[in-house]
PDB file of C-alpha atoms in Angstrom:
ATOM      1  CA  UNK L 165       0.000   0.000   0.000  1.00 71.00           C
ATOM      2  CA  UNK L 166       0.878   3.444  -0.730  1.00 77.00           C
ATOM      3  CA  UNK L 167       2.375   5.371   2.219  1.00 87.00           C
ATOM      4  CA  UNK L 168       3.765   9.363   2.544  1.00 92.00           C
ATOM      5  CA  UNK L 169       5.757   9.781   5.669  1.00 95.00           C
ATOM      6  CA  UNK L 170       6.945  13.880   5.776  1.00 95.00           C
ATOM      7  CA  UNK L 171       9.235  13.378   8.878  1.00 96.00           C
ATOM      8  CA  UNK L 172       9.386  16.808  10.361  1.00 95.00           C
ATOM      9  CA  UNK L 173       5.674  18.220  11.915  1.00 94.00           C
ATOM     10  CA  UNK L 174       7.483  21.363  11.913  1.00 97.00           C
ATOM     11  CA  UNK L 175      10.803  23.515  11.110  1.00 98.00           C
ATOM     12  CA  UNK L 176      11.911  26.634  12.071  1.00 98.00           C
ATOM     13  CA  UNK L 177      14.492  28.524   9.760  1.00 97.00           C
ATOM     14  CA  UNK L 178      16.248  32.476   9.757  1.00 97.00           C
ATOM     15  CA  UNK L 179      15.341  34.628   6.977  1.00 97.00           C
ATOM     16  CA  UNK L 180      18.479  33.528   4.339  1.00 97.00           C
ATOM     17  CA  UNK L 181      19.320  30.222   5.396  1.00 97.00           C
ATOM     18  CA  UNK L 182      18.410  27.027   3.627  1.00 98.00           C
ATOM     19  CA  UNK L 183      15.342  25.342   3.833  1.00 98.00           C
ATOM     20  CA  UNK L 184      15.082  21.376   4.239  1.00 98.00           C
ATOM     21  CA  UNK L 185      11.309  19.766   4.426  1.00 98.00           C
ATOM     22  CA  UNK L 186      11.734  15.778   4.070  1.00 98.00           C
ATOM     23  CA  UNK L 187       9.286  13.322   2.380  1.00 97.00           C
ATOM     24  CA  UNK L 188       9.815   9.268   2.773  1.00 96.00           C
ATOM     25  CA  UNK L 189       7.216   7.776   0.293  1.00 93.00           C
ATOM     26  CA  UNK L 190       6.560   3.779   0.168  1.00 88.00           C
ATOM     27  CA  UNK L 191       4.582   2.127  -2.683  1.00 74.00           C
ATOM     28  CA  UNK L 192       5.241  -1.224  -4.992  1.00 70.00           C
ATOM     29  CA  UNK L 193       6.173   1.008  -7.904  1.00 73.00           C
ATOM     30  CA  UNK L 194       7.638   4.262  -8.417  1.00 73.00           C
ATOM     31  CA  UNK L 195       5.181   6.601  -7.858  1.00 83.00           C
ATOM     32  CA  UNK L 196       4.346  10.141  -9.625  1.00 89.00           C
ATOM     33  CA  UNK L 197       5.119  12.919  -6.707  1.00 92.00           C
ATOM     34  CA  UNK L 198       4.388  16.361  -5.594  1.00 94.00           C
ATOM     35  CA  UNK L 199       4.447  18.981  -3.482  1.00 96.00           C
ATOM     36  CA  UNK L 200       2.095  21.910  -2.318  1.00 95.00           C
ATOM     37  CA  UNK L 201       2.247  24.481  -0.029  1.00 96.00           C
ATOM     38  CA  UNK L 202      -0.645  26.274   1.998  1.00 94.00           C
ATOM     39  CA  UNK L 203      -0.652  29.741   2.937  1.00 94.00           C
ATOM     40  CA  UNK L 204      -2.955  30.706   6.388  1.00 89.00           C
ATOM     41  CA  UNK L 205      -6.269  30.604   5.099  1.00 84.00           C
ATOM     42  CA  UNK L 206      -5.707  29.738   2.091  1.00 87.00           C
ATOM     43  CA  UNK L 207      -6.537  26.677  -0.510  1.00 88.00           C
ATOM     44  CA  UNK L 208      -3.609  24.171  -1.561  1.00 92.00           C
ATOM     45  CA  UNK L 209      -1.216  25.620  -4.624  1.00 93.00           C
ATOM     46  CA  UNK L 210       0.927  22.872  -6.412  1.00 93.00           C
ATOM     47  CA  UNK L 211       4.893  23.467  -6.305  1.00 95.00           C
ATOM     48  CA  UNK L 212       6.037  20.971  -8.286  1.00 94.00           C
ATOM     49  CA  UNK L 213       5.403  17.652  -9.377  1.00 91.00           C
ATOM     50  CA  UNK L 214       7.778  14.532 -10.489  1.00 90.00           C
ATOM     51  CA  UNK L 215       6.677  12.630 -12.905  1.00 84.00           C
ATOM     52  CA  UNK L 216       9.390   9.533 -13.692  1.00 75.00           C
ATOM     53  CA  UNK L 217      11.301  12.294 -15.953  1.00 74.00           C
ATOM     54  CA  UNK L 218      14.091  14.330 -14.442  1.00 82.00           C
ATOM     55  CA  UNK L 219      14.835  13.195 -11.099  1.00 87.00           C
ATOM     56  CA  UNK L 220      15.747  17.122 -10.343  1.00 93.00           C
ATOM     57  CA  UNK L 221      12.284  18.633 -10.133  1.00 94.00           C
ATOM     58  CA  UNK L 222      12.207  22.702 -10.266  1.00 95.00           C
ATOM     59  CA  UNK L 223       9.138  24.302  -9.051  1.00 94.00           C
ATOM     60  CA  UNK L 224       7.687  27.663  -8.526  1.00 93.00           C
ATOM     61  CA  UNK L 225       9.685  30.288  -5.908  1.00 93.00           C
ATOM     62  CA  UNK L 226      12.549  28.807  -6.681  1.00 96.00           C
ATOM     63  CA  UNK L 227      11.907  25.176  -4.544  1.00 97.00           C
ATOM     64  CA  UNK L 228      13.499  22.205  -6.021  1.00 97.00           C
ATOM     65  CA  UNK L 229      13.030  18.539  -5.207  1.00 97.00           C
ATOM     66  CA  UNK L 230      15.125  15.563  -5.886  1.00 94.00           C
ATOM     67  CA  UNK L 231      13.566  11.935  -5.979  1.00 92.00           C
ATOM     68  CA  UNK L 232      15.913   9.422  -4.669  1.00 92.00           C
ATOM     69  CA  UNK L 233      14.461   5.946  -5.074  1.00 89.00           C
ATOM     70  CA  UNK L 234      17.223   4.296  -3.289  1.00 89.00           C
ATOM     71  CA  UNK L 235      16.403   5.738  -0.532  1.00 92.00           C
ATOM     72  CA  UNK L 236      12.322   6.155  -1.191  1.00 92.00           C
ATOM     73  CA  UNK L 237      12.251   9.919  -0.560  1.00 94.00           C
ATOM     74  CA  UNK L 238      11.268  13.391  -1.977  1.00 96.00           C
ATOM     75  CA  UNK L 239      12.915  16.103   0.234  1.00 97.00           C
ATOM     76  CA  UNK L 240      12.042  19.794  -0.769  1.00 98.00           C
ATOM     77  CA  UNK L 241      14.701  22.361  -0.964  1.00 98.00           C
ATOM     78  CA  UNK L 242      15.363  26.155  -1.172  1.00 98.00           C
ATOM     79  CA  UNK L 243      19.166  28.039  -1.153  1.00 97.00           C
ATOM     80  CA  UNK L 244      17.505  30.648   0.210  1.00 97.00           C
ATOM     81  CA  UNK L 245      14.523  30.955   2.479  1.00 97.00           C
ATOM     82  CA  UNK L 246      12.154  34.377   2.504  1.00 96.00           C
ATOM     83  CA  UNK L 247       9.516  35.538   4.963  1.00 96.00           C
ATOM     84  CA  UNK L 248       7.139  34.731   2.240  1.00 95.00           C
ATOM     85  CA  UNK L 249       7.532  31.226   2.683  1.00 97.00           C
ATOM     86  CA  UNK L 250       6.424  30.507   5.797  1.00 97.00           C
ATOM     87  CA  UNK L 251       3.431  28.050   5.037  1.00 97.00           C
ATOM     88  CA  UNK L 252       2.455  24.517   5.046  1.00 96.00           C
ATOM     89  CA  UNK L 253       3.868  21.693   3.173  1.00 97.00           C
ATOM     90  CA  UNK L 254       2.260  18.879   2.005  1.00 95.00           C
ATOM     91  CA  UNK L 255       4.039  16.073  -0.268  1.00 95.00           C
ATOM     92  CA  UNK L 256       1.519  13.881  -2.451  1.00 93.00           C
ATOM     93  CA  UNK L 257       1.901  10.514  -4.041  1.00 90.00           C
ATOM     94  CA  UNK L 258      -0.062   9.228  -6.619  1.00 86.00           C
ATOM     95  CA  UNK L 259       0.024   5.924  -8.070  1.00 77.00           C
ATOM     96  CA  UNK L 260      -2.232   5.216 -11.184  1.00 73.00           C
ATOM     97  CA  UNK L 261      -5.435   3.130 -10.226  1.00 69.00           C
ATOM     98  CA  UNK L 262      -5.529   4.407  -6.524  1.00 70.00           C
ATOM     99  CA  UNK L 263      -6.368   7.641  -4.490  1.00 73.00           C
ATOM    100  CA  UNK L 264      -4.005  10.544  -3.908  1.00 81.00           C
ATOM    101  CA  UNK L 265      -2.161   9.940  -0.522  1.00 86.00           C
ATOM    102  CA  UNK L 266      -1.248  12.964   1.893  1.00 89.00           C
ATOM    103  CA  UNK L 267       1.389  13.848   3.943  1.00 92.00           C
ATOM    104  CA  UNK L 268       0.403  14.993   7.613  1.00 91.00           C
ATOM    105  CA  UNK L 269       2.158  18.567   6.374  1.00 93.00           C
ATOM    106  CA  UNK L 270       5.228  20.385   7.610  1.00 96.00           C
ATOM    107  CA  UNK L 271       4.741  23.896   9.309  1.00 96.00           C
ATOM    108  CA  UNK L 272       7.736  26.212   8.042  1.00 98.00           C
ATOM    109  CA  UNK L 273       8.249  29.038  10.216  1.00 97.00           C
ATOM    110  CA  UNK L 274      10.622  31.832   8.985  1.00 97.00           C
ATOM    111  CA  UNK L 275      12.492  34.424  11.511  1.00 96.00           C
ATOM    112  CA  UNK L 276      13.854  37.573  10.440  1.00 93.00           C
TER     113      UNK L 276
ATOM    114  CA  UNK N 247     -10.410  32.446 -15.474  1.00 70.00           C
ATOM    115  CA  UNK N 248     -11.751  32.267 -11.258  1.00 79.00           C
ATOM    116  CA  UNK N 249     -10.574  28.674 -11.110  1.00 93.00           C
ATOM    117  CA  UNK N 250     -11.922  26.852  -8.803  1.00 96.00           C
ATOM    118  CA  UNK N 251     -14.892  28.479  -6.388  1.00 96.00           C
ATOM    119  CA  UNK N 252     -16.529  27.304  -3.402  1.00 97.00           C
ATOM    120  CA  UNK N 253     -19.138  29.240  -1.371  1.00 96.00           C
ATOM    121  CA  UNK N 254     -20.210  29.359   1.160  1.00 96.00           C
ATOM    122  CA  UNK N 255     -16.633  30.892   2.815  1.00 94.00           C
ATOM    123  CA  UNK N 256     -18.296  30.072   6.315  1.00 95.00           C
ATOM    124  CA  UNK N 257     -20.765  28.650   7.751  1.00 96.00           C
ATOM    125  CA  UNK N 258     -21.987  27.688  11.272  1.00 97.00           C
ATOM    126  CA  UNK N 259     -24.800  24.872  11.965  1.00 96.00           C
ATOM    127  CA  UNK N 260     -26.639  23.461  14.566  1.00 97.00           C
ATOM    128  CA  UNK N 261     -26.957  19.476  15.575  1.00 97.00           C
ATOM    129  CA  UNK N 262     -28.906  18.488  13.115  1.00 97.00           C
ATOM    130  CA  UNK N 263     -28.991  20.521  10.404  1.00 97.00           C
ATOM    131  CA  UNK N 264     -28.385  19.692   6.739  1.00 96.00           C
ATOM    132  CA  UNK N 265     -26.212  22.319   3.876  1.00 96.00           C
ATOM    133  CA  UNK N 266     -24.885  21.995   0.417  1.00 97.00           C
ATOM    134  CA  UNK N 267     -21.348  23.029   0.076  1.00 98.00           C
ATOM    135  CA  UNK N 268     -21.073  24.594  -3.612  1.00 97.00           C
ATOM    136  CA  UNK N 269     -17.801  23.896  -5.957  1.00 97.00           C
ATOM    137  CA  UNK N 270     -17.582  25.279  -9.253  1.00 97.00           C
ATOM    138  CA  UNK N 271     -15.019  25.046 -11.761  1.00 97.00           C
ATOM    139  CA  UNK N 272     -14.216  27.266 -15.293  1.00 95.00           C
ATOM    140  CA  UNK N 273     -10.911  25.166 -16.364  1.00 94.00           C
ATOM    141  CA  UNK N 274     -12.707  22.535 -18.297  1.00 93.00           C
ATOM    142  CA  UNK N 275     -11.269  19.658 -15.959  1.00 93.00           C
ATOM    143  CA  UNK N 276     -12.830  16.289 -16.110  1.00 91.00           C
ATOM    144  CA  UNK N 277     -12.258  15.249 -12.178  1.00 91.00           C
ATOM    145  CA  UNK N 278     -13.317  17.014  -8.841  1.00 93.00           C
ATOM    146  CA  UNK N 279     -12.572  16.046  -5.582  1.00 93.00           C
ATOM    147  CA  UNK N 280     -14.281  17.123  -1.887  1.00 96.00           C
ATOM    148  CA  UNK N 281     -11.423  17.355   0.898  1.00 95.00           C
ATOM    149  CA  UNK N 282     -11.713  17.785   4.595  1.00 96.00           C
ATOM    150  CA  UNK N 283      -8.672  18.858   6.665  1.00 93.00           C
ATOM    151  CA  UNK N 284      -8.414  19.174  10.123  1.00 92.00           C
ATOM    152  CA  UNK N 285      -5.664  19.664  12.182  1.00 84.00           C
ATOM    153  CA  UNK N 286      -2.591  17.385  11.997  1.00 77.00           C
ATOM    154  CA  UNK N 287      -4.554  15.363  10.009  1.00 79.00           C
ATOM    155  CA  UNK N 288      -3.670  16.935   6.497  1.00 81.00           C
ATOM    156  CA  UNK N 289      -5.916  16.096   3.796  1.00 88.00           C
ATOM    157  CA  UNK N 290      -8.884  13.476   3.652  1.00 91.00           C
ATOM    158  CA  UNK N 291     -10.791  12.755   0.623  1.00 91.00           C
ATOM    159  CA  UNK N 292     -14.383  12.505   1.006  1.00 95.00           C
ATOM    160  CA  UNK N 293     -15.298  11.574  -2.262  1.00 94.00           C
ATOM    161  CA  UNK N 294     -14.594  12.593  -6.079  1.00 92.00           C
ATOM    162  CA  UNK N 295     -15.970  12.255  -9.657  1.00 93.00           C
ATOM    163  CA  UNK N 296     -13.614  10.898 -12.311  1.00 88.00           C
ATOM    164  CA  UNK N 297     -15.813  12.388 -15.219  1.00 88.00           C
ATOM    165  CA  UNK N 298     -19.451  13.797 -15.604  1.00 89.00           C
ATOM    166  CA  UNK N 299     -21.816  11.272 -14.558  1.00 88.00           C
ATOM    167  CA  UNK N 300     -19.833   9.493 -11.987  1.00 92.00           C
ATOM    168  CA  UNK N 301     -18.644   9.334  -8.314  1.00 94.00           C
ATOM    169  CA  UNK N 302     -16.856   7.299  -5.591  1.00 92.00           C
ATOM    170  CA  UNK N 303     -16.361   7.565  -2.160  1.00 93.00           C
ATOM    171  CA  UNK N 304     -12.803   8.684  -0.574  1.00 90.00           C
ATOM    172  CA  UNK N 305     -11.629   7.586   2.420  1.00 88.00           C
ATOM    173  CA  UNK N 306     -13.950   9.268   5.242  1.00 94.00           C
ATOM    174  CA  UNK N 307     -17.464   9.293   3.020  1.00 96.00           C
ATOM    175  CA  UNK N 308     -20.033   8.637   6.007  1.00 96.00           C
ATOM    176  CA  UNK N 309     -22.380  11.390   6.940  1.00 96.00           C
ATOM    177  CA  UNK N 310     -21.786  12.956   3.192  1.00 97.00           C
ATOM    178  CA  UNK N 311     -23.383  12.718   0.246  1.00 97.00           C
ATOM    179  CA  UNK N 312     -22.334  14.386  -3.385  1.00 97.00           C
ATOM    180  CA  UNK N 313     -23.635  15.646  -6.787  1.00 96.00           C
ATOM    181  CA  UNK N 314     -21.857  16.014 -10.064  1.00 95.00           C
ATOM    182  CA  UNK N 315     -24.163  18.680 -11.413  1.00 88.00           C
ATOM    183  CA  UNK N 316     -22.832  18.968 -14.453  1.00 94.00           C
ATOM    184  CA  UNK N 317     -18.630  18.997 -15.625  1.00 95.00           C
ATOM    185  CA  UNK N 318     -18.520  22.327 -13.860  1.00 96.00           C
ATOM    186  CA  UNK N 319     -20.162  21.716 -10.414  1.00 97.00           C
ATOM    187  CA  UNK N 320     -19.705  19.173  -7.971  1.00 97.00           C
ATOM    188  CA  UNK N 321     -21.632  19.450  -4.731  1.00 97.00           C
ATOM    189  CA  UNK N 322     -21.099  18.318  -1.010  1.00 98.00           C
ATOM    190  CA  UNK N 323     -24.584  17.822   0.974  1.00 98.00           C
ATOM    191  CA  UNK N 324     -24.815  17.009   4.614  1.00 96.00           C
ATOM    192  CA  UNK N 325     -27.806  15.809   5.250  1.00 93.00           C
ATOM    193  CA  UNK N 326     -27.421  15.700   9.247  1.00 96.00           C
ATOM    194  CA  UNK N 327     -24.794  17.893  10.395  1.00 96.00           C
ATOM    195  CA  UNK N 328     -22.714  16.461  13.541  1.00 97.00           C
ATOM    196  CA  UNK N 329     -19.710  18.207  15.616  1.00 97.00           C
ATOM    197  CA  UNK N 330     -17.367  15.783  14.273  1.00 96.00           C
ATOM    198  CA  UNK N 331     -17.684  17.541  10.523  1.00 97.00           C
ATOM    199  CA  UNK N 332     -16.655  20.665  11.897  1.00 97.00           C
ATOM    200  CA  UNK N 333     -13.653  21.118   9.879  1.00 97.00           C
ATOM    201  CA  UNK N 334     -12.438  23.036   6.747  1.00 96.00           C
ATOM    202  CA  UNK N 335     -13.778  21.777   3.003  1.00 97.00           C
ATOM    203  CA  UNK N 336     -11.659  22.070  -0.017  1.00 96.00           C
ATOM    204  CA  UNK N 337     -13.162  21.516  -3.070  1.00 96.00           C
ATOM    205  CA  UNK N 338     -10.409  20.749  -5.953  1.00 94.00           C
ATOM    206  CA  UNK N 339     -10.169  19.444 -10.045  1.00 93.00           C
ATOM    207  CA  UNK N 340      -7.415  17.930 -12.081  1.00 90.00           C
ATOM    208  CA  UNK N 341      -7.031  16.944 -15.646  1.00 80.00           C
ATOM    209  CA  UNK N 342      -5.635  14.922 -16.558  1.00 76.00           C
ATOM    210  CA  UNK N 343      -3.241  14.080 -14.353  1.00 74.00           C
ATOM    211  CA  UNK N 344      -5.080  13.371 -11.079  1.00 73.00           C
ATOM    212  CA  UNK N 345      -2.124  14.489  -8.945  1.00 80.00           C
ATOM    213  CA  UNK N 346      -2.072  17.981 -10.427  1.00 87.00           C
ATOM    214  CA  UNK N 347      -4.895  19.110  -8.856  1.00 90.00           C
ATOM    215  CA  UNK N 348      -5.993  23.020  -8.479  1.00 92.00           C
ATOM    216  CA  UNK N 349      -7.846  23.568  -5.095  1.00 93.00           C
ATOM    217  CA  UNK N 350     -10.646  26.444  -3.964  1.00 95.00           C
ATOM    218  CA  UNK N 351     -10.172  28.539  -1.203  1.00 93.00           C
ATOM    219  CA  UNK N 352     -11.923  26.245   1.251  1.00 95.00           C
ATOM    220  CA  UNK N 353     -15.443  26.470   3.083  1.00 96.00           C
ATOM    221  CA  UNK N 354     -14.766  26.793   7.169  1.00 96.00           C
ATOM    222  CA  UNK N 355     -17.545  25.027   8.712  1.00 97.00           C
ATOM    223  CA  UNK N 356     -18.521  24.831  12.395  1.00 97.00           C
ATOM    224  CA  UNK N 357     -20.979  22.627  13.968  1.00 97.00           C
ATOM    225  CA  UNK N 358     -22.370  23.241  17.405  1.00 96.00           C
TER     226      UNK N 358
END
């Protein structure tokens, strides 16, 4: 069965520094990924999606994500993060023939 | 283009009562989806409709039921409201790839 593990409920980061928001996913066969982000009160927005192309994925606002399947995960990266980024994360599987599966999300928090 | 539209924006209900959440959606997509998500939780699908004409039940369907008006509109009815439904409703579409999926602003509903 299809499983999404995002391993960190919440991280904190300075304005600047890199951000790091991991995804573990588990299925039979290589799944097609994504990730979206959630403002406060807001509805989901897609980031980026993986799709058994590149293994690089570049998404809007400069996040990138870089499927590993050796080690079955999907972390979500940025050089550089801004104020405007503070959100919530949510990494997505998909697997053709069955539901989307959710992450629990990842609350970023970003300090001047 | 609005996207995808949900009304009512809030809503509060008694024991008891019964509403129709509205979804609406101007990008031509073939498949809609009703979400709840509630805290720590992340997302759980209620149900969604592949295509015109059709639906199937999510994971958490009880105490919902759902129209697919037409390709545009796809409705969430609770016939008996209960405090465990308070929560917040995202309505979303996706075509074709059902993991790229473009999601309202959300309908925050409380029960009492």
């Amino acid at each position: 069965a299809q499983s999404v593990t995002q391993l960190d409920s919440h991280v904190s980061v300075s304005e600047g520094t890199p951000v790091l928001l991991r995804c573990n996913y588990s299925s039979s066969y290589s799944p097609s990924l994504f990730w979206y982000v959630q403002h406060p009160n807001k509805g989901l927005q897609l980031l980026l999606k993986y799709t058994s192309a590149a293994t690089l994925v570049k998404g809007i606002n400069g996040f990138e994500a870089e499927f590993k399947k050796s080690e079955t995960s999907f972390h979500l990266t940025k050089p550089s993060a801004h104020m405007s980024d503070a959100a919530e994360y949510f990494c997505v599987s998909y697997q053709a023939g069955t539901a989307l599966i959710f992450g629990k999300g990842t609350t970023l928090s970003v300090s001047s | 283009n609005a996207g995808v539209t949900q009304t009512p924006k809030f809503q509060v209900l008694k024991t008891g009562q019964s509403m129709t959440l509205q979804c609406a959606q101007d990008m031509n997509h073939n498949s809609m989806y009703w979400y709840r998500q509630d805290p720590g939780m992340g997302l759980r699908l209620i149900y969604y409709s592949a295509s015109e004409g059709t639906t199937d039940k999510g994971e958490v369907p009880n105490g919902y039921n759902v129209s697919r008006l037409n390709k545009r509109e796809f409705s969430l009815r609770l016939e008996s409201a209960a405090p465990s439904q308070t929560s917040v409703y995202f309505c979303a579409s996706s075509n074709p790839l059902p993991g790229e999926q473009y999601f309202g602003p959300g309908t925050r509903l409380t029960v009492t």
